Coordinates of C-alpha atoms in Angstrom, one line a residue:
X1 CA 28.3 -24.3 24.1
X2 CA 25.9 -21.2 23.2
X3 CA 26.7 -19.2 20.0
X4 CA 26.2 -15.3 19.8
X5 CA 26.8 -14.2 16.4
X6 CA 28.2 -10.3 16.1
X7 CA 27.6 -8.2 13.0
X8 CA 29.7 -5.3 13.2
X9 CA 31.5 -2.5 11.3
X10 CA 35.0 -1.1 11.9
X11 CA 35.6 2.8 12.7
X12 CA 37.4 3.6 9.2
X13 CA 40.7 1.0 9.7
X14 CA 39.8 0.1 13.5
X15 CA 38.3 -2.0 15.3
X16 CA 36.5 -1.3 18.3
X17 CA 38.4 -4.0 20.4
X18 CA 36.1 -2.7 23.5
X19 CA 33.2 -5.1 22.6
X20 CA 36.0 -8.2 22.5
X21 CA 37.1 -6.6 25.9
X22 CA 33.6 -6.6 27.4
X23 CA 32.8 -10.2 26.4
X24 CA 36.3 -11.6 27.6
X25 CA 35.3 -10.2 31.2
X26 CA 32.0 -11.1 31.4
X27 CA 32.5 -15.1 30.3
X28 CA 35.7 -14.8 32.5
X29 CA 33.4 -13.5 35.6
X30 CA 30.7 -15.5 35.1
X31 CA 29.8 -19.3 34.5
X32 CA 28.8 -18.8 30.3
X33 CA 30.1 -20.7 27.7
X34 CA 29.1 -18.8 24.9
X35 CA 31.9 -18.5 21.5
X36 CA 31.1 -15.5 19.4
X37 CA 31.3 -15.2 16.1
X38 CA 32.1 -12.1 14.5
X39 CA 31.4 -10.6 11.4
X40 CA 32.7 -7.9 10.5
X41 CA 33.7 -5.4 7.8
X42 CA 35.3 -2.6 6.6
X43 CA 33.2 -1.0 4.7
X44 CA 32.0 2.9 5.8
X45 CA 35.7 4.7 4.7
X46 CA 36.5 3.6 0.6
X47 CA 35.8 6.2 -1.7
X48 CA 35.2 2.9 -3.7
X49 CA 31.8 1.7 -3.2
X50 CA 32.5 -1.6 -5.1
X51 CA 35.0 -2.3 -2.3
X52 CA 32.4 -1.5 0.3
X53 CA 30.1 -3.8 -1.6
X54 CA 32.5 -6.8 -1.0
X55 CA 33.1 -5.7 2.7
X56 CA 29.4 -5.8 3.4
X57 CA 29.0 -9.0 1.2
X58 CA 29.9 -10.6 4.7
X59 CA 26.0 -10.1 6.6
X60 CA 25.3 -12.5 3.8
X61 CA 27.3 -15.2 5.4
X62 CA 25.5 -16.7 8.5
X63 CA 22.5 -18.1 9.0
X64 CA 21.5 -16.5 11.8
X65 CA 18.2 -18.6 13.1
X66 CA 21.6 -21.4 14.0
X67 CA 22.5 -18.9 16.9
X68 CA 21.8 -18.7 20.5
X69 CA 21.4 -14.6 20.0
X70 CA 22.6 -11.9 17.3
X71 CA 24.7 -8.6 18.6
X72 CA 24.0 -5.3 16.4
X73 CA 26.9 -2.8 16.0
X74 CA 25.3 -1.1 13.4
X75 CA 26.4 2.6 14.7
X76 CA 29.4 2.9 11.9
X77 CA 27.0 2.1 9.1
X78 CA 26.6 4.7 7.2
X79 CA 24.5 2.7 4.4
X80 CA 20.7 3.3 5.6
X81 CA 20.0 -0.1 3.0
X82 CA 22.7 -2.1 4.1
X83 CA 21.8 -1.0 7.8
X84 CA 17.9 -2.1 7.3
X85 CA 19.1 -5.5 5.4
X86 CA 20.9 -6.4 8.7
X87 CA 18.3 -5.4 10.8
X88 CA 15.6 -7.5 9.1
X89 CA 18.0 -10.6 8.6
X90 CA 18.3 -10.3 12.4
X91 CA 14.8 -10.2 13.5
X92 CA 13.8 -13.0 10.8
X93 CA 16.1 -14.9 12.9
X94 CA 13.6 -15.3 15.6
X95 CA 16.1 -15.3 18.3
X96 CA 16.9 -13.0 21.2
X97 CA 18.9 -9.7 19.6
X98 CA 20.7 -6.9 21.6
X99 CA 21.9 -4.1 19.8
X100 CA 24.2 -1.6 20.9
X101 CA 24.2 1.7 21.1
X102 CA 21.1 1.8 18.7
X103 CA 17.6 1.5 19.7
X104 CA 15.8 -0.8 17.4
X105 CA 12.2 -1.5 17.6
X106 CA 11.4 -5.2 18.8
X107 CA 15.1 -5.7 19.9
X108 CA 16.7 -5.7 23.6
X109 CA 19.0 -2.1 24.0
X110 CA 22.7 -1.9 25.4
X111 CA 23.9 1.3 25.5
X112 CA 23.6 5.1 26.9
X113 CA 21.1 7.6 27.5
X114 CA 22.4 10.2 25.3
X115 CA 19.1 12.4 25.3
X116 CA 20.3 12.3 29.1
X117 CA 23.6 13.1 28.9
X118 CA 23.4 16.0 26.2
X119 CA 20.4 17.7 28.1
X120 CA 22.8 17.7 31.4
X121 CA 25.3 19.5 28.9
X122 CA 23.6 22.0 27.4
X123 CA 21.8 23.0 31.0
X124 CA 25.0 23.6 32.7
X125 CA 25.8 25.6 29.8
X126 CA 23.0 27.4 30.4
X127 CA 22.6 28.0 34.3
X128 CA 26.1 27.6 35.5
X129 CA 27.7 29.5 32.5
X130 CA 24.9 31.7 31.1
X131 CA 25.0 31.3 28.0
X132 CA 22.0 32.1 25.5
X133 CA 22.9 31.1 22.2
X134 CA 24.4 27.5 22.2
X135 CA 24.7 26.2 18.5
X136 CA 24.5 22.7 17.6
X137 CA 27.6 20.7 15.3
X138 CA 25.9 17.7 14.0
X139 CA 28.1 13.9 12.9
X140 CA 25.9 12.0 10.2
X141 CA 22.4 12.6 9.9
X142 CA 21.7 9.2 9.8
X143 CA 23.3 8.2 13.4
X144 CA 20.7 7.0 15.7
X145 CA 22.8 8.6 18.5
X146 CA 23.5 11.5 17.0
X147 CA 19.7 12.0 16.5
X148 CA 19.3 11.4 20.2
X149 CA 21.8 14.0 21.1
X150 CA 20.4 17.1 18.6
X151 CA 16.9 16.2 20.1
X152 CA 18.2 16.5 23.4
X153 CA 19.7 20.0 22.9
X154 CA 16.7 21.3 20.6
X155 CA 14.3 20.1 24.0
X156 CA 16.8 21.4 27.0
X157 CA 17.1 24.6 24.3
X158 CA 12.9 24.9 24.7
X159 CA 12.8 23.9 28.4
X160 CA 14.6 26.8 28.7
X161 CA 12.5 29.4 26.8
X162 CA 15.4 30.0 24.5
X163 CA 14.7 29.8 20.7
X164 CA 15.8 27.2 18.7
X165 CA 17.7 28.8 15.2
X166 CA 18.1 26.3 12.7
X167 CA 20.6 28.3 11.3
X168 CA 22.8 27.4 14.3
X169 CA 23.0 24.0 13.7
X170 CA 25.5 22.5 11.0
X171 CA 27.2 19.3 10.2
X172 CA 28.6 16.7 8.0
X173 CA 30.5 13.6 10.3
X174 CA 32.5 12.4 13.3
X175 CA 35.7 13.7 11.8
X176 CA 37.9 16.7 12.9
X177 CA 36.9 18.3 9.3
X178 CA 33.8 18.6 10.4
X179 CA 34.2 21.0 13.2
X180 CA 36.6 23.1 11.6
X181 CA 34.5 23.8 8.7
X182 CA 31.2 24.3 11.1
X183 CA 33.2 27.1 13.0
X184 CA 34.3 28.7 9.4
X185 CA 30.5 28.8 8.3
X186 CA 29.2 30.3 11.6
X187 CA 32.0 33.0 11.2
X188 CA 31.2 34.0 7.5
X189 CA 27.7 33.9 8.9
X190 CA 28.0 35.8 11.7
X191 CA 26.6 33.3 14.0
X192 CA 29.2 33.0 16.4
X193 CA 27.5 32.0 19.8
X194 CA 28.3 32.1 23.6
X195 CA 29.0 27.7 23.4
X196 CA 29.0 24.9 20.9
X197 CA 27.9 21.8 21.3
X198 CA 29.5 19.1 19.3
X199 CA 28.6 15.6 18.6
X200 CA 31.8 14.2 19.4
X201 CA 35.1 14.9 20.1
X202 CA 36.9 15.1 17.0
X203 CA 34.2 18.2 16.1
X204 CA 35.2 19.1 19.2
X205 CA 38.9 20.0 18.2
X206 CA 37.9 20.7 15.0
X207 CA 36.2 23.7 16.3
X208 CA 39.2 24.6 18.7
X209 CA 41.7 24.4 15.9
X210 CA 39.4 26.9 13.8
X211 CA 38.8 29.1 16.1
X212 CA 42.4 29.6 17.5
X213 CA 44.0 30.3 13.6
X214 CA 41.2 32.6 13.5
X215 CA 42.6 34.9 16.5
X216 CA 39.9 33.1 19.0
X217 CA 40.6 31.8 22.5
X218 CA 38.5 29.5 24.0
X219 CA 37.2 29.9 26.7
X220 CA 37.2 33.7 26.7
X221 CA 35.4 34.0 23.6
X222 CA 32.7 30.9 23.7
X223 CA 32.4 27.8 25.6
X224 CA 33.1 24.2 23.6
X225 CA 31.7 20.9 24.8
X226 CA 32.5 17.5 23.0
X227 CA 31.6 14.0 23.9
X228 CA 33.0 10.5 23.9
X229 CA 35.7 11.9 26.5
X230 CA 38.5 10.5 23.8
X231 CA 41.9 10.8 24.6
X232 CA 42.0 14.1 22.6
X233 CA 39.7 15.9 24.9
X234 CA 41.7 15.2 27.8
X235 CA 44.4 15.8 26.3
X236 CA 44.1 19.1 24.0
X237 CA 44.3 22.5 25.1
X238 CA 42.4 23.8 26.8
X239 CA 40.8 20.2 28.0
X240 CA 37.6 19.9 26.5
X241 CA 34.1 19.2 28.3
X242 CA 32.8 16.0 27.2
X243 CA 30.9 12.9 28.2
X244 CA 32.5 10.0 29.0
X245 CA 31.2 5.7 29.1
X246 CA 32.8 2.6 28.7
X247 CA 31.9 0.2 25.2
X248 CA 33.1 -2.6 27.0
X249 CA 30.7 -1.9 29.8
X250 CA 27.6 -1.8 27.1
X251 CA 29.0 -5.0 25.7
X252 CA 29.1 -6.8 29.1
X253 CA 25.7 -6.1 29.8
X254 CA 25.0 -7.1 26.6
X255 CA 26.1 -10.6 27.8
X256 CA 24.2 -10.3 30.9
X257 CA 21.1 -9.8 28.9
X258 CA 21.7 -12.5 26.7
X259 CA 22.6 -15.2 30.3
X260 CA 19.1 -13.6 31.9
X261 CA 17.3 -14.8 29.2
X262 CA 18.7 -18.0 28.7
X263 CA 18.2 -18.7 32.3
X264 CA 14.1 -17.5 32.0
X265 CA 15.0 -14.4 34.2
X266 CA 13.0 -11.5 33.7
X267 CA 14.8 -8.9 31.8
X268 CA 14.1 -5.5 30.9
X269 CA 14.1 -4.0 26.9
X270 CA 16.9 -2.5 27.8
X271 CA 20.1 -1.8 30.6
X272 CA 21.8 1.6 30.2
X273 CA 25.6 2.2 31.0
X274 CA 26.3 5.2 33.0
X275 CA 28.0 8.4 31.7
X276 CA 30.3 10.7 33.5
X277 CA 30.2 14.6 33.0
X278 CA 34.3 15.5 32.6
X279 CA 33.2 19.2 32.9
X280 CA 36.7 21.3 32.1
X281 CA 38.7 24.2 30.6
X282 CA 37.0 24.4 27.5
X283 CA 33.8 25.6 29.4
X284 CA 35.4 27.7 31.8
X285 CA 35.7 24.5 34.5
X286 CA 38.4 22.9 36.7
X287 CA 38.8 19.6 36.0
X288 CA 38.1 17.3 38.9
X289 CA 40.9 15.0 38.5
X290 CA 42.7 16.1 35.5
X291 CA 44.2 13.4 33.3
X292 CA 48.2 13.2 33.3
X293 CA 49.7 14.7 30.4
X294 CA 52.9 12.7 31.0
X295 CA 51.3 9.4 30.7
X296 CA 49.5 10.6 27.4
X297 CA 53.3 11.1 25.7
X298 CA 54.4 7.9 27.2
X299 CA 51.6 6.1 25.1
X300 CA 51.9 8.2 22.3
X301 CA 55.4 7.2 22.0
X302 CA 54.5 3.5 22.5
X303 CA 51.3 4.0 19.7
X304 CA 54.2 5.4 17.3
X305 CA 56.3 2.0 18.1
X306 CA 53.2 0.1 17.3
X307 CA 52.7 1.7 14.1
X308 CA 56.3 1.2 12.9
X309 CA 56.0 -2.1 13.9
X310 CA 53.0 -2.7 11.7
X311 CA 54.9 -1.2 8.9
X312 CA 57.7 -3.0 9.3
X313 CA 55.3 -6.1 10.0
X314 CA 53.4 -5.8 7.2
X315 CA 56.3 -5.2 4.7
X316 CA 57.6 -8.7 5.9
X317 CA 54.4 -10.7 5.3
X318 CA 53.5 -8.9 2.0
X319 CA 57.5 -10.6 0.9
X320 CA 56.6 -14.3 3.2
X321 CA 53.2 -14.1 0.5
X322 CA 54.9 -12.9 -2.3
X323 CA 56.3 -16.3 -3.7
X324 CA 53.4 -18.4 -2.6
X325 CA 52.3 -20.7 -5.5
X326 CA 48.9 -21.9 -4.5
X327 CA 45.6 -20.7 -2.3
X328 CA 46.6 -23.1 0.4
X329 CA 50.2 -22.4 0.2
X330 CA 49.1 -18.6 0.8
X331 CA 46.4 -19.3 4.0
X332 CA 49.0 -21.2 5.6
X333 CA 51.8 -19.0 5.5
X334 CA 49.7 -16.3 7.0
X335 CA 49.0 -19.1 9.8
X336 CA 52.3 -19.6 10.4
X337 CA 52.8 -15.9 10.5
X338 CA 50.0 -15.3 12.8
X339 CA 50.8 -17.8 15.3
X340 CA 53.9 -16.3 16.4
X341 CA 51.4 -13.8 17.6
X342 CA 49.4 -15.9 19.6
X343 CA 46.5 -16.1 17.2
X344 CA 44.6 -19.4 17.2
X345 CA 42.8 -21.0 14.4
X346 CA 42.7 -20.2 10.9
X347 CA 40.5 -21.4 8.0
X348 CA 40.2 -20.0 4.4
X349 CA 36.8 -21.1 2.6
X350 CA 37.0 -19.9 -0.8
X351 CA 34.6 -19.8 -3.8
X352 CA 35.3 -23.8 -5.7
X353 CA 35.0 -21.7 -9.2
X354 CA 38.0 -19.5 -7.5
X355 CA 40.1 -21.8 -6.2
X356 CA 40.0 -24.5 -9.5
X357 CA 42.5 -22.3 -10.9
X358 CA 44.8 -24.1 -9.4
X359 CA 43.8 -27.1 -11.6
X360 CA 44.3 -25.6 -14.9
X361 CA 43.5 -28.6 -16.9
X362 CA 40.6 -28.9 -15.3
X363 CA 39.0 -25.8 -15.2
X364 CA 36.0 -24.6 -17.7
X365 CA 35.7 -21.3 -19.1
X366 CA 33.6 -19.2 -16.4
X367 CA 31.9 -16.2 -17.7
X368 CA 32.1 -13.3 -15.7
X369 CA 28.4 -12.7 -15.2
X370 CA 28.3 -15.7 -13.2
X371 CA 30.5 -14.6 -10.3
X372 CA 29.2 -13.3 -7.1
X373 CA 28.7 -9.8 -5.8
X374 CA 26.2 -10.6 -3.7
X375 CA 26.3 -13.6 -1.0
X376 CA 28.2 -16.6 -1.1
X377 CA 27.6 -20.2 -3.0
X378 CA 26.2 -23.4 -1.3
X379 CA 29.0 -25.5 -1.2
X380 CA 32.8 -23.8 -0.4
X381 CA 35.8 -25.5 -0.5
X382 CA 37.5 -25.8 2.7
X383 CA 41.4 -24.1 1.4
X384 CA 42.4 -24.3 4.9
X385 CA 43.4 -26.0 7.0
X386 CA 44.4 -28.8 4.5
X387 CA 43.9 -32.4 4.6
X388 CA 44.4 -35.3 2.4
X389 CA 45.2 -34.6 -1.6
X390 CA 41.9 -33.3 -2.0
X391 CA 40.5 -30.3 -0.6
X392 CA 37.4 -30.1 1.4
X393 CA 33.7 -28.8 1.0
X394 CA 31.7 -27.1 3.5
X395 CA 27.7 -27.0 2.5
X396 CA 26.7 -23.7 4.2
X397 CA 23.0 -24.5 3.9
X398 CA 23.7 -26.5 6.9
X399 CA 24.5 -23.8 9.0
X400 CA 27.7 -24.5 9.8
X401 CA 30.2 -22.2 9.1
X402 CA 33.7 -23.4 9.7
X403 CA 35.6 -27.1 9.3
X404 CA 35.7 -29.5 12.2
X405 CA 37.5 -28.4 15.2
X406 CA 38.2 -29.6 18.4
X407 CA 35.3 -28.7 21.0
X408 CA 37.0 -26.4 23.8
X409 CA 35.3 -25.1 27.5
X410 CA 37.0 -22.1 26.8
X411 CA 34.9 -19.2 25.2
X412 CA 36.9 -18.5 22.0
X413 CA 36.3 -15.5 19.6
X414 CA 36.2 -17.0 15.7
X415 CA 36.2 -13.5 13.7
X416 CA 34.6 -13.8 10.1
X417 CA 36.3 -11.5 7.7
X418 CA 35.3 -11.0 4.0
X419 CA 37.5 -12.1 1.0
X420 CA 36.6 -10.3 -2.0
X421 CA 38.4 -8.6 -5.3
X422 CA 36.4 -5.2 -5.2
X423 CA 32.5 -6.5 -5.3
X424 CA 33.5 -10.1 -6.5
X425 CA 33.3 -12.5 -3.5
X426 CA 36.2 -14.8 -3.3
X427 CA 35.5 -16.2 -0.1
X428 CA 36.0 -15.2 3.7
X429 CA 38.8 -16.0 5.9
X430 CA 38.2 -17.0 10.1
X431 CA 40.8 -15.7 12.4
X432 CA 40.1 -17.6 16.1
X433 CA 41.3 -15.4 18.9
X434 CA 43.4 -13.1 16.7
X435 CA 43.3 -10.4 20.0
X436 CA 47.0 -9.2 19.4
X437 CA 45.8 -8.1 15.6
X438 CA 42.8 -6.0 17.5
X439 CA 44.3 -4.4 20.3
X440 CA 47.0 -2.8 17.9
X441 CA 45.0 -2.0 15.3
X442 CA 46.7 -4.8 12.7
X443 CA 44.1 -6.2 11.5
X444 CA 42.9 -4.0 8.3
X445 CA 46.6 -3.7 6.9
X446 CA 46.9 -8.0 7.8
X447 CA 43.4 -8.7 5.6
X448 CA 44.6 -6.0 3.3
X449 CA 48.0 -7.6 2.6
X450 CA 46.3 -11.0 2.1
X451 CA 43.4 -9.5 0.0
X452 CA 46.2 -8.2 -2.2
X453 CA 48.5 -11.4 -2.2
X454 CA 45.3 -13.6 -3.1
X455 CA 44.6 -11.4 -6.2
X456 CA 48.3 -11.3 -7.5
X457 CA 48.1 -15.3 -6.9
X458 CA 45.0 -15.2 -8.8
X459 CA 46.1 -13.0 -11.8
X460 CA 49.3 -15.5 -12.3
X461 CA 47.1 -18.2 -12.3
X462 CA 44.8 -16.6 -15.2
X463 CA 47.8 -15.8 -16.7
X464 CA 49.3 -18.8 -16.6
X465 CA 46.0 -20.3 -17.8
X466 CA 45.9 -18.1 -20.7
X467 CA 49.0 -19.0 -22.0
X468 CA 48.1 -22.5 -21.8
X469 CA 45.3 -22.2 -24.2
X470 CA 47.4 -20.0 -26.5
X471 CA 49.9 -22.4 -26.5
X472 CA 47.8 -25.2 -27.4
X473 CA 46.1 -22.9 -30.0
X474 CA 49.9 -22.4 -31.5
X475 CA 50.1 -25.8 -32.4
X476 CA 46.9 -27.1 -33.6
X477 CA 45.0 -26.7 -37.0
X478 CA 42.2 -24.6 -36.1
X479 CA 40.1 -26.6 -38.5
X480 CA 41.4 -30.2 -37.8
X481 CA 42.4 -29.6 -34.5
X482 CA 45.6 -31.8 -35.8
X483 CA 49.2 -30.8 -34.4
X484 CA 50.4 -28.2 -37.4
X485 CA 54.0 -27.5 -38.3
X486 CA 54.4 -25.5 -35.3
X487 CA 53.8 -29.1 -33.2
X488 CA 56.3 -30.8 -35.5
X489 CA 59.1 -28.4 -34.5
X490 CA 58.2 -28.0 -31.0
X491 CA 57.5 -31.5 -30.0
X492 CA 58.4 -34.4 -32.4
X493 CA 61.8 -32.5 -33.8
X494 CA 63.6 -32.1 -30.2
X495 CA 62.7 -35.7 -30.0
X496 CA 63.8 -36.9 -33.4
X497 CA 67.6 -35.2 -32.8
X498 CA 67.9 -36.5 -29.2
X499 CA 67.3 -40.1 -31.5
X500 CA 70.0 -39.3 -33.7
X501 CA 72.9 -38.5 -31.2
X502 CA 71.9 -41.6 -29.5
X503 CA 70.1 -43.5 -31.4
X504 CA 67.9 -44.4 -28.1
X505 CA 63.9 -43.0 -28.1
X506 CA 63.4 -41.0 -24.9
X507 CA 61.8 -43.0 -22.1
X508 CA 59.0 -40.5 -22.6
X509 CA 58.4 -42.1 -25.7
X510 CA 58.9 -45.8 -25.4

């Protein structure tokens, strides 16, 4: 069985359940046994960037030179160090790597030409709509893709002999914020143009919304183009221009890469998805076959069902958690919970320091200082699944990365997820074939809930701890260390009146 680890990064709270799409269909259509293994964070949305610290804590985890290949989704990393740490732990790995959507030098490319597809955009812009001054709204600076597609336009712009402004060209990120304050600046500025070109859809209607409080209409007054072809460009009015692919097309011929090369095919650097052109309203187009409107409320409804039910879901676990007494108690009433959603699998490693609490005689004073923030310890202890009176260790120098399971023919998706209390690692937490969580967007608000329950356990066990010592403090002579006055009326005086009423010692005392 091969093993194709997946670094990744969610969208804010999602997940970009494409790539899980595109691997299920290519192992189901083709003879490769390959698990993968992802790891993946949340860490490019907290205003907190201890939190972010913990998520990204995660890249830490694997060795990756024990894998068949690595997958890159490094295009929601907005952390240029945490994205060059990744990238160098991946080609120190000296295995095949694919990234998507991302060119990286010395690593094999899935994903789209999108100096291709902008250039098609701004030309018919230009020769079928006639339009001279196009300006640019940018996403993150720092997005390979979005790089790609403001070097396409400043080129198709030049091809053109029409003269690129840098004063037209504006930008912050992906979100609908972004376009709404673009259009705002080019008003005060008086830059409006004939057509905008925006990185992505959300800028997209961001621009739209702007422009129609502002006593615009679009397309009479300029031409808007997006890109991503999201449900909100189909969708919005007017229908918005945009570029459309499929992720779980780049991930499948990620796969194929990764079977060509295992197999001592020759294989290009890289395989490009197509794009389609969705040229429509908001650029003075008929849509070819426009999208059904109806269909979009249906699933809007059904999205709005979804997300009650996650409410209402995650209210219920947070109260199964809340009365769990122990780290094991905790990992396997989330199993429990998860199963009845056809999730396979699930093992909780934890830090030994972390989970000794549970042993309060037996655990030392730990200074603080001495607690991770940064990778993860040699040996974990294996919290779950639970065996025996003792728990288990897992040495992670080894390479391995999960307790013994039973070997399977079928391709199964283990998905790593950090366990951390802000920066502090705790430990990480494997979810096998947890698809149910992915596809509607659970999985965020499931991991929070735990995160939260696991640090609530934790502070009752300090607590608890504490209290412990104080007590024992409250009845010893802090010179002697002999039981004091406070001993003899706590301990040896219940005992001396349960003698006199029955003149019997207690059995605990015989």
């Amino acid at each position: 069985m091969k093993k194709i680890a997946f670094i990744t990064d969610g969208w804010e709270r999602y997940v970009t359940y494409a790539w899980i799409e595109g691997y299920r269909r290519y192992t189901a259509e083709h003879p490769l046994t390959a698990d993968l293994y992802v790891f993946h964070s949340f860490g490019n949305f907290s205003k907190d960037q201890n939190f972010n610290t913990g998520e990204y804590n995660i890249i830490q985890l694997p060795d990756l030179s024990a894998f068949d290949g690595i997958i890159l989704d490094l295009a929601n990393i907005l952390n240029v160090s945490i994205k060059e740490k990744i990238t160098e732990l991946a080609a120190k790995a000296s295995v095949p790597v694919v990234s998507l959507m991302e060119k990286i030098p010395g690593m094999y490319f899935s994903g789209i030409d999108n100096q291709s597809a902008v250039r098609t955009l701004v030309e018919h812009l230009i020769t079928r709509h006639h339009c001279r001054t196009i300006n640019y709204i940018h996403g993150p600076e720092s997005s390979y893709e979005d790089q790609q597609r403001f070097l396409a336009y400043r080129e198709t712009l030049r091809s053109y002999k029409i003269a690129f402004e840098p004063e037209r060209v504006t930008g912050q990120n992906y979100e609908i914020e972004t376009g709404i304050h673009a259009f705002y600046e080019f008003r005060d500025k008086d830059l409006l143009p004939d057509a905008f070109v925006c990185a992505n859809d959300n800028i997209a209607v961001g621009v739209c919304l702007a422009a129609g409080e502002s006593g615009y209409k679009i397309p009479d007054d300029f031409l808007i183009t997006g890109f991503d072809n999201e449900n909100k460009a189909s969708f919005f009015k007017p229908r918005i221009t945009t570029v459309g692919f499929s992720k779980a097309e780049v991930m499948y011929n990620a796969l194929k890469l990764f079977h060509d090369i295992w197999e001592n095919k020759d294989v290009s650097d890289h395989i490009y998805t197509p794009v389609t052109h969705v040229f429509q309203e908001s650029c003075r187009c008929t849509p070819a076959n426009p999208a059904d409107r109806g269909q979009y409320v249906a699933n809007s409804i059904m999205s709005e069902v979804h997300q009650n039910d996650m409410q209402n879901w995650m209210m219920e676990l947070d109260r199964y958690l809340l009365d769990c007494t122990s780290f094991t108690e905790l990992a396997e009433h989330l199993h429990t919970w998860l199963s009845t959603h056809g999730c396979g699998n699930l093992s909780l490693l934890m830090n030994p320091d972390i989970f000794l609490l549970g042993k309060i005689d037996a655990l030392a004073e730990i200074p603080d200082d001495l607690y991770l923030d940064f990778g993860y310890p040699k040996q974990m202890t294996v919290v779950y699944p639970y065996s025996g009176n003792e728990a288990g260790e897992l040495d992670l120098s080894t390479g391995k990365l999960l307790p013994e399971v039973s070997e399977s023919d079928i391709p199964n998706v283990d998905f790593f997820a950090p366990v951390h209390f802000r920066e502090r690692e705790i430990g990480y937490l494997v979810l096998e074939n947890c698809d149910y969580l992915l596809t509607h967007q659970f999985l965020f608000e499931t991991l929070n809930t735990f995160r939260t329950s696991i640090e609530a356990l934790y502070g009752k066990l300090i607590l608890r701890k504490k209290n412990r010592q104080l007590s024992q403090l409250y009845i010893h002579d802090s010179l002697t260390g002999l039981y004091n006055r406070m001993a003899y009326e706590k301990l040896a005086l219940p005992v001396f009146n349960q003698y006199m009423k029955s003149k019997k010692l207690p059995e605990s005392c015989l």
